[in-house]
């Protein structure tokens, strides 16, 4: 299967990570704000008894976003310091420091997509398309394979486990595809 490869030359991994996170965070924030501003119009006519549920939902999204930010900050520190990255080295094989930093960045991209879906900034169909693009990258696929045992401990009914199975399916379908048009491979899940 033919794929295109793009590189940003002369840019450090921390700068690329920061730019990617800032871009993703801005896009997520804008999508979340648009959805939040649409809530009052959508929910007019709901009684005051529904406000606690809406407030709880907003609090849940804020907590998820704060946890996501903290996770990303920790990953950035590990990407910039091999001694910290060593703490996260739980792979079954020896992974050189440069590859481990790439794996940490792949994890940051994956977790960012999961977060976008969890907070409602990305539909399941959009997430599927986003992950299909990520699966085009050989380093992401290597990271995905190296962390297979990490996902084995997840509760099968969790969002992350379901998403992991979706990526597994996508990866398998892309590897088995008999077309160079990778963007048409894989059936998006039902919403």
mmCIF file of N, CA and C in Angstrom, residues 61-143:
data_model
loop_
_atom_site.group_PDB
_atom_site.id
_atom_site.type_symbol
_atom_site.label_atom_id
_atom_site.label_comp_id
_atom_site.label_asym_id
_atom_site.label_seq_id
_atom_site.Cartn_x
_atom_site.Cartn_y
_atom_site.Cartn_z
ATOM 1 N N UNK A 61 -16.951 17.434 31.985
ATOM 2 C CA UNK A 61 -16.122 17.810 30.839
ATOM 3 C C UNK A 61 -14.912 18.615 31.305
ATOM 4 N N UNK A 62 -15.121 19.535 32.227
ATOM 5 C CA UNK A 62 -14.005 20.340 32.743
ATOM 6 C C UNK A 62 -12.983 19.453 33.451
ATOM 7 N N UNK A 63 -13.450 18.481 34.221
ATOM 8 C CA UNK A 63 -12.531 17.568 34.914
ATOM 9 C C UNK A 63 -11.755 16.708 33.910
ATOM 10 N N UNK A 64 -12.445 16.201 32.883
ATOM 11 C CA UNK A 64 -11.758 15.430 31.844
ATOM 12 C C UNK A 64 -10.702 16.278 31.138
ATOM 13 N N UNK A 65 -11.036 17.523 30.862
ATOM 14 C CA UNK A 65 -10.111 18.417 30.169
ATOM 15 C C UNK A 65 -8.903 18.726 31.041
ATOM 16 N N UNK A 66 -9.113 18.947 32.315
ATOM 17 C CA UNK A 66 -7.998 19.201 33.227
ATOM 18 C C UNK A 66 -7.102 17.968 33.341
ATOM 19 N N UNK A 67 -7.698 16.792 33.429
ATOM 20 C CA UNK A 67 -6.904 15.564 33.493
ATOM 21 C C UNK A 67 -6.121 15.369 32.195
ATOM 22 N N UNK A 68 -6.738 15.676 31.066
ATOM 23 C CA UNK A 68 -6.071 15.565 29.776
ATOM 24 C C UNK A 68 -4.873 16.520 29.703
ATOM 25 N N UNK A 69 -5.069 17.747 30.164
ATOM 26 C CA UNK A 69 -3.977 18.725 30.172
ATOM 27 C C UNK A 69 -2.812 18.241 31.031
ATOM 28 N N UNK A 70 -3.114 17.710 32.201
ATOM 29 C CA UNK A 70 -2.080 17.194 33.091
ATOM 30 C C UNK A 70 -1.338 16.026 32.428
ATOM 31 N N UNK A 71 -2.088 15.110 31.814
ATOM 32 C CA UNK A 71 -1.477 13.975 31.120
ATOM 33 C C UNK A 71 -0.528 14.467 30.038
ATOM 34 N N UNK A 72 -0.970 15.450 29.252
ATOM 35 C CA UNK A 72 -0.126 15.968 28.187
ATOM 36 C C UNK A 72 1.112 16.659 28.748
ATOM 37 N N UNK A 73 0.970 17.429 29.819
ATOM 38 C CA UNK A 73 2.126 18.078 30.439
ATOM 39 C C UNK A 73 3.160 17.041 30.869
ATOM 40 N N UNK A 74 2.694 15.954 31.454
ATOM 41 C CA UNK A 74 3.618 14.895 31.876
ATOM 42 C C UNK A 74 4.304 14.248 30.674
ATOM 43 N N UNK A 75 3.546 14.004 29.609
ATOM 44 C CA UNK A 75 4.144 13.430 28.398
ATOM 45 C C UNK A 75 5.192 14.377 27.807
ATOM 46 N N UNK A 76 4.907 15.670 27.804
ATOM 47 C CA UNK A 76 5.876 16.644 27.271
ATOM 48 C C UNK A 76 7.172 16.617 28.075
ATOM 49 N N UNK A 77 7.052 16.530 29.388
ATOM 50 C CA UNK A 77 8.254 16.450 30.227
ATOM 51 C C UNK A 77 9.047 15.192 29.898
ATOM 52 N N UNK A 78 8.355 14.080 29.718
ATOM 53 C CA UNK A 78 9.029 12.822 29.397
ATOM 54 C C UNK A 78 9.653 12.867 28.003
ATOM 55 N N UNK A 79 8.979 13.522 27.044
ATOM 56 C CA UNK A 79 9.550 13.625 25.693
ATOM 57 C C UNK A 79 10.825 14.452 25.692
ATOM 58 N N UNK A 80 10.925 15.401 26.598
ATOM 59 C CA UNK A 80 12.092 16.274 26.652
ATOM 60 C C UNK A 80 13.210 15.792 27.553
ATOM 61 N N UNK A 81 12.991 14.740 28.311
ATOM 62 C CA UNK A 81 13.989 14.274 29.276
ATOM 63 C C UNK A 81 14.001 12.745 29.287
ATOM 64 N N UNK A 82 15.069 12.161 28.759
ATOM 65 C CA UNK A 82 15.164 10.698 28.656
ATOM 66 C C UNK A 82 15.107 10.016 30.024
ATOM 67 N N UNK A 83 15.567 10.702 31.080
ATOM 68 C CA UNK A 83 15.515 10.075 32.404
ATOM 69 C C UNK A 83 14.077 9.946 32.899
ATOM 70 N N UNK A 84 13.228 10.905 32.514
ATOM 71 C CA UNK A 84 11.808 10.802 32.864
ATOM 72 C C UNK A 84 11.092 9.818 31.949
ATOM 73 N N UNK A 85 11.453 9.813 30.683
ATOM 74 C CA UNK A 85 10.841 8.877 29.729
ATOM 75 C C UNK A 85 11.088 7.436 30.151
ATOM 76 N N UNK A 86 12.208 7.185 30.793
ATOM 77 C CA UNK A 86 12.526 5.823 31.233
ATOM 78 C C UNK A 86 11.473 5.285 32.208
ATOM 79 N N UNK A 87 10.845 6.179 32.957
ATOM 80 C CA UNK A 87 9.801 5.765 33.899
ATOM 81 C C UNK A 87 8.597 5.189 33.152
ATOM 82 N N UNK A 88 8.349 5.691 31.952
ATOM 83 C CA UNK A 88 7.196 5.252 31.163
ATOM 84 C C UNK A 88 7.523 4.088 30.236
ATOM 85 N N UNK A 89 8.754 3.612 30.273
ATOM 86 C CA UNK A 89 9.151 2.510 29.401
ATOM 87 C C UNK A 89 8.660 1.186 29.978
ATOM 88 N N UNK A 90 7.487 0.779 29.547
ATOM 89 C CA UNK A 90 6.905 -0.494 29.998
ATOM 90 C C UNK A 90 6.650 -1.408 28.806
ATOM 91 N N UNK A 91 7.456 -1.259 27.779
ATOM 92 C CA UNK A 91 7.295 -2.061 26.578
ATOM 93 C C UNK A 91 7.941 -3.428 26.793
ATOM 94 N N UNK A 92 7.487 -4.405 26.042
ATOM 95 C CA UNK A 92 8.026 -5.761 26.163
ATOM 96 C C UNK A 92 9.428 -5.888 25.582
ATOM 97 N N UNK A 93 9.817 -4.942 24.761
ATOM 98 C CA UNK A 93 11.130 -4.994 24.121
ATOM 99 C C UNK A 93 11.898 -3.729 24.442
ATOM 100 N N UNK A 94 13.199 -3.744 24.166
ATOM 101 C CA UNK A 94 14.027 -2.577 24.395
ATOM 102 C C UNK A 94 13.723 -1.535 23.318
ATOM 103 N N UNK A 95 13.326 -0.355 23.743
ATOM 104 C CA UNK A 95 12.978 0.728 22.819
ATOM 105 C C UNK A 95 14.008 1.845 23.007
ATOM 106 N N UNK A 96 14.747 2.189 21.942
ATOM 107 C CA UNK A 96 15.738 3.270 22.057
ATOM 108 C C UNK A 96 15.078 4.592 22.450
ATOM 109 N N UNK A 97 15.825 5.475 23.106
ATOM 110 C CA UNK A 97 15.241 6.737 23.595
ATOM 111 C C UNK A 97 14.535 7.569 22.521
ATOM 112 N N UNK A 98 15.105 7.685 21.333
ATOM 113 C CA UNK A 98 14.448 8.485 20.279
ATOM 114 C C UNK A 98 13.100 7.881 19.898
ATOM 115 N N UNK A 99 13.062 6.558 19.765
ATOM 116 C CA UNK A 99 11.804 5.884 19.405
ATOM 117 C C UNK A 99 10.809 6.016 20.554
ATOM 118 N N UNK A 100 11.300 5.946 21.797
ATOM 119 C CA UNK A 100 10.393 6.089 22.930
ATOM 120 C C UNK A 100 9.748 7.465 22.944
ATOM 121 N N UNK A 101 10.506 8.518 22.627
ATOM 122 C CA UNK A 101 9.918 9.854 22.541
ATOM 123 C C UNK A 101 8.846 9.895 21.455
ATOM 124 N N UNK A 102 9.097 9.219 20.339
ATOM 125 C CA UNK A 102 8.099 9.151 19.280
ATOM 126 C C UNK A 102 6.858 8.398 19.756
ATOM 127 N N UNK A 103 7.056 7.326 20.513
ATOM 128 C CA UNK A 103 5.921 6.578 21.070
ATOM 129 C C UNK A 103 5.110 7.456 22.023
ATOM 130 N N UNK A 104 5.806 8.243 22.838
ATOM 131 C CA UNK A 104 5.096 9.131 23.769
ATOM 132 C C UNK A 104 4.281 10.166 23.004
ATOM 133 N N UNK A 105 4.826 10.671 21.912
ATOM 134 C CA UNK A 105 4.094 11.625 21.095
ATOM 135 C C UNK A 105 2.897 10.938 20.431
ATOM 136 N N UNK A 106 3.085 9.711 19.945
ATOM 137 C CA UNK A 106 1.971 8.951 19.360
ATOM 138 C C UNK A 106 0.873 8.770 20.401
ATOM 139 N N UNK A 107 1.273 8.482 21.640
ATOM 140 C CA UNK A 107 0.303 8.349 22.722
ATOM 141 C C UNK A 107 -0.434 9.661 22.950
ATOM 142 N N UNK A 108 0.288 10.780 22.908
ATOM 143 C CA UNK A 108 -0.344 12.089 23.102
ATOM 144 C C UNK A 108 -1.383 12.354 22.014
ATOM 145 N N UNK A 109 -1.061 12.017 20.770
ATOM 146 C CA UNK A 109 -2.016 12.205 19.675
ATOM 147 C C UNK A 109 -3.247 11.323 19.855
ATOM 148 N N UNK A 110 -3.013 10.073 20.234
ATOM 149 C CA UNK A 110 -4.114 9.128 20.429
ATOM 150 C C UNK A 110 -5.026 9.574 21.578
ATOM 151 N N UNK A 111 -4.426 9.935 22.696
ATOM 152 C CA UNK A 111 -5.203 10.367 23.864
ATOM 153 C C UNK A 111 -5.938 11.675 23.553
ATOM 154 N N UNK A 112 -5.341 12.539 22.748
ATOM 155 C CA UNK A 112 -6.014 13.773 22.350
ATOM 156 C C UNK A 112 -7.288 13.453 21.563
ATOM 157 N N UNK A 113 -7.201 12.494 20.645
ATOM 158 C CA UNK A 113 -8.383 12.102 19.864
ATOM 159 C C UNK A 113 -9.447 11.477 20.776
ATOM 160 N N UNK A 114 -9.018 10.633 21.701
ATOM 161 C CA UNK A 114 -9.956 10.022 22.654
ATOM 162 C C UNK A 114 -10.647 11.109 23.476
ATOM 163 N N UNK A 115 -9.873 12.079 23.931
ATOM 164 C CA UNK A 115 -10.437 13.174 24.732
ATOM 165 C C UNK A 115 -11.450 13.982 23.921
ATOM 166 N N UNK A 116 -11.099 14.285 22.676
ATOM 167 C CA UNK A 116 -12.015 15.048 21.823
ATOM 168 C C UNK A 116 -13.357 14.337 21.699
ATOM 169 N N UNK A 117 -13.313 13.029 21.564
ATOM 170 C CA UNK A 117 -14.561 12.271 21.464
ATOM 171 C C UNK A 117 -15.311 12.264 22.801
ATOM 172 N N UNK A 118 -14.580 12.071 23.885
ATOM 173 C CA UNK A 118 -15.217 12.013 25.198
ATOM 174 C C UNK A 118 -15.969 13.290 25.556
ATOM 175 N N UNK A 119 -15.420 14.443 25.171
ATOM 176 C CA UNK A 119 -16.066 15.708 25.549
ATOM 177 C C UNK A 119 -17.071 16.169 24.508
ATOM 178 N N UNK A 120 -17.234 15.399 23.436
ATOM 179 C CA UNK A 120 -18.234 15.723 22.441
ATOM 180 C C UNK A 120 -17.766 16.653 21.341
ATOM 181 N N UNK A 121 -16.455 16.899 21.255
ATOM 182 C CA UNK A 121 -15.931 17.773 20.210
ATOM 183 C C UNK A 121 -15.703 17.037 18.901
ATOM 184 N N UNK A 122 -15.790 15.708 18.931
ATOM 185 C CA UNK A 122 -15.579 14.904 17.739
ATOM 186 C C UNK A 122 -16.558 13.733 17.786
ATOM 187 N N UNK A 123 -17.326 13.573 16.718
ATOM 188 C CA UNK A 123 -18.260 12.442 16.656
ATOM 189 C C UNK A 123 -17.479 11.143 16.476
ATOM 190 N N UNK A 124 -18.146 10.022 16.645
ATOM 191 C CA UNK A 124 -17.510 8.723 16.455
ATOM 192 C C UNK A 124 -17.046 8.555 15.005
ATOM 193 N N UNK A 125 -17.819 9.045 14.064
ATOM 194 C CA UNK A 125 -17.437 8.962 12.650
ATOM 195 C C UNK A 125 -16.204 9.830 12.383
ATOM 196 N N UNK A 126 -16.179 11.040 12.953
ATOM 197 C CA UNK A 126 -15.006 11.908 12.797
ATOM 198 C C UNK A 126 -13.785 11.281 13.449
ATOM 199 N N UNK A 127 -13.972 10.691 14.607
ATOM 200 C CA UNK A 127 -12.884 10.022 15.307
ATOM 201 C C UNK A 127 -12.338 8.876 14.462
ATOM 202 N N UNK A 128 -13.220 8.093 13.869
ATOM 203 C CA UNK A 128 -12.808 6.978 13.012
ATOM 204 C C UNK A 128 -11.929 7.489 11.871
ATOM 205 N N UNK A 129 -12.347 8.577 11.213
ATOM 206 C CA UNK A 129 -11.557 9.150 10.129
ATOM 207 C C UNK A 129 -10.209 9.656 10.603
ATOM 208 N N UNK A 130 -10.193 10.286 11.768
ATOM 209 C CA UNK A 130 -8.953 10.805 12.346
ATOM 210 C C UNK A 130 -7.986 9.654 12.648
ATOM 211 N N UNK A 131 -8.506 8.594 13.233
ATOM 212 C CA UNK A 131 -7.666 7.447 13.566
ATOM 213 C C UNK A 131 -7.172 6.720 12.317
ATOM 214 N N UNK A 132 -7.987 6.705 11.278
ATOM 215 C CA UNK A 132 -7.568 6.097 10.014
ATOM 216 C C UNK A 132 -6.328 6.813 9.485
ATOM 217 N N UNK A 133 -6.300 8.138 9.591
ATOM 218 C CA UNK A 133 -5.130 8.902 9.168
ATOM 219 C C UNK A 133 -3.929 8.551 10.044
ATOM 220 N N UNK A 134 -4.130 8.494 11.353
ATOM 221 C CA UNK A 134 -3.029 8.168 12.263
ATOM 222 C C UNK A 134 -2.441 6.805 11.949
ATOM 223 N N UNK A 135 -3.285 5.860 11.560
ATOM 224 C CA UNK A 135 -2.819 4.497 11.263
ATOM 225 C C UNK A 135 -1.996 4.429 9.978
ATOM 226 N N UNK A 136 -1.921 5.508 9.246
ATOM 227 C CA UNK A 136 -1.083 5.541 8.048
ATOM 228 C C UNK A 136 0.388 5.675 8.405
ATOM 229 N N UNK A 137 0.666 6.132 9.602
ATOM 230 C CA UNK A 137 2.038 6.373 9.997
ATOM 231 C C UNK A 137 2.669 5.099 10.560
ATOM 232 N N UNK A 138 3.809 4.666 10.020
ATOM 233 C CA UNK A 138 4.438 3.432 10.506
ATOM 234 C C UNK A 138 4.883 3.508 11.966
ATOM 235 N N UNK A 139 5.271 4.701 12.436
ATOM 236 C CA UNK A 139 5.684 4.828 13.841
ATOM 237 C C UNK A 139 4.472 4.676 14.747
ATOM 238 N N UNK A 140 3.344 5.269 14.355
ATOM 239 C CA UNK A 140 2.136 5.086 15.156
ATOM 240 C C UNK A 140 1.767 3.600 15.208
ATOM 241 N N UNK A 141 1.832 2.911 14.071
ATOM 242 C CA UNK A 141 1.486 1.484 14.054
ATOM 243 C C UNK A 141 2.443 0.669 14.925
ATOM 244 N N UNK A 142 3.734 1.044 14.925
ATOM 245 C CA UNK A 142 4.703 0.365 15.781
ATOM 246 C C UNK A 142 4.383 0.626 17.257
ATOM 247 N N UNK A 143 4.051 1.883 17.568
ATOM 248 C CA UNK A 143 3.640 2.225 18.936
ATOM 249 C C UNK A 143 2.409 1.409 19.330
#
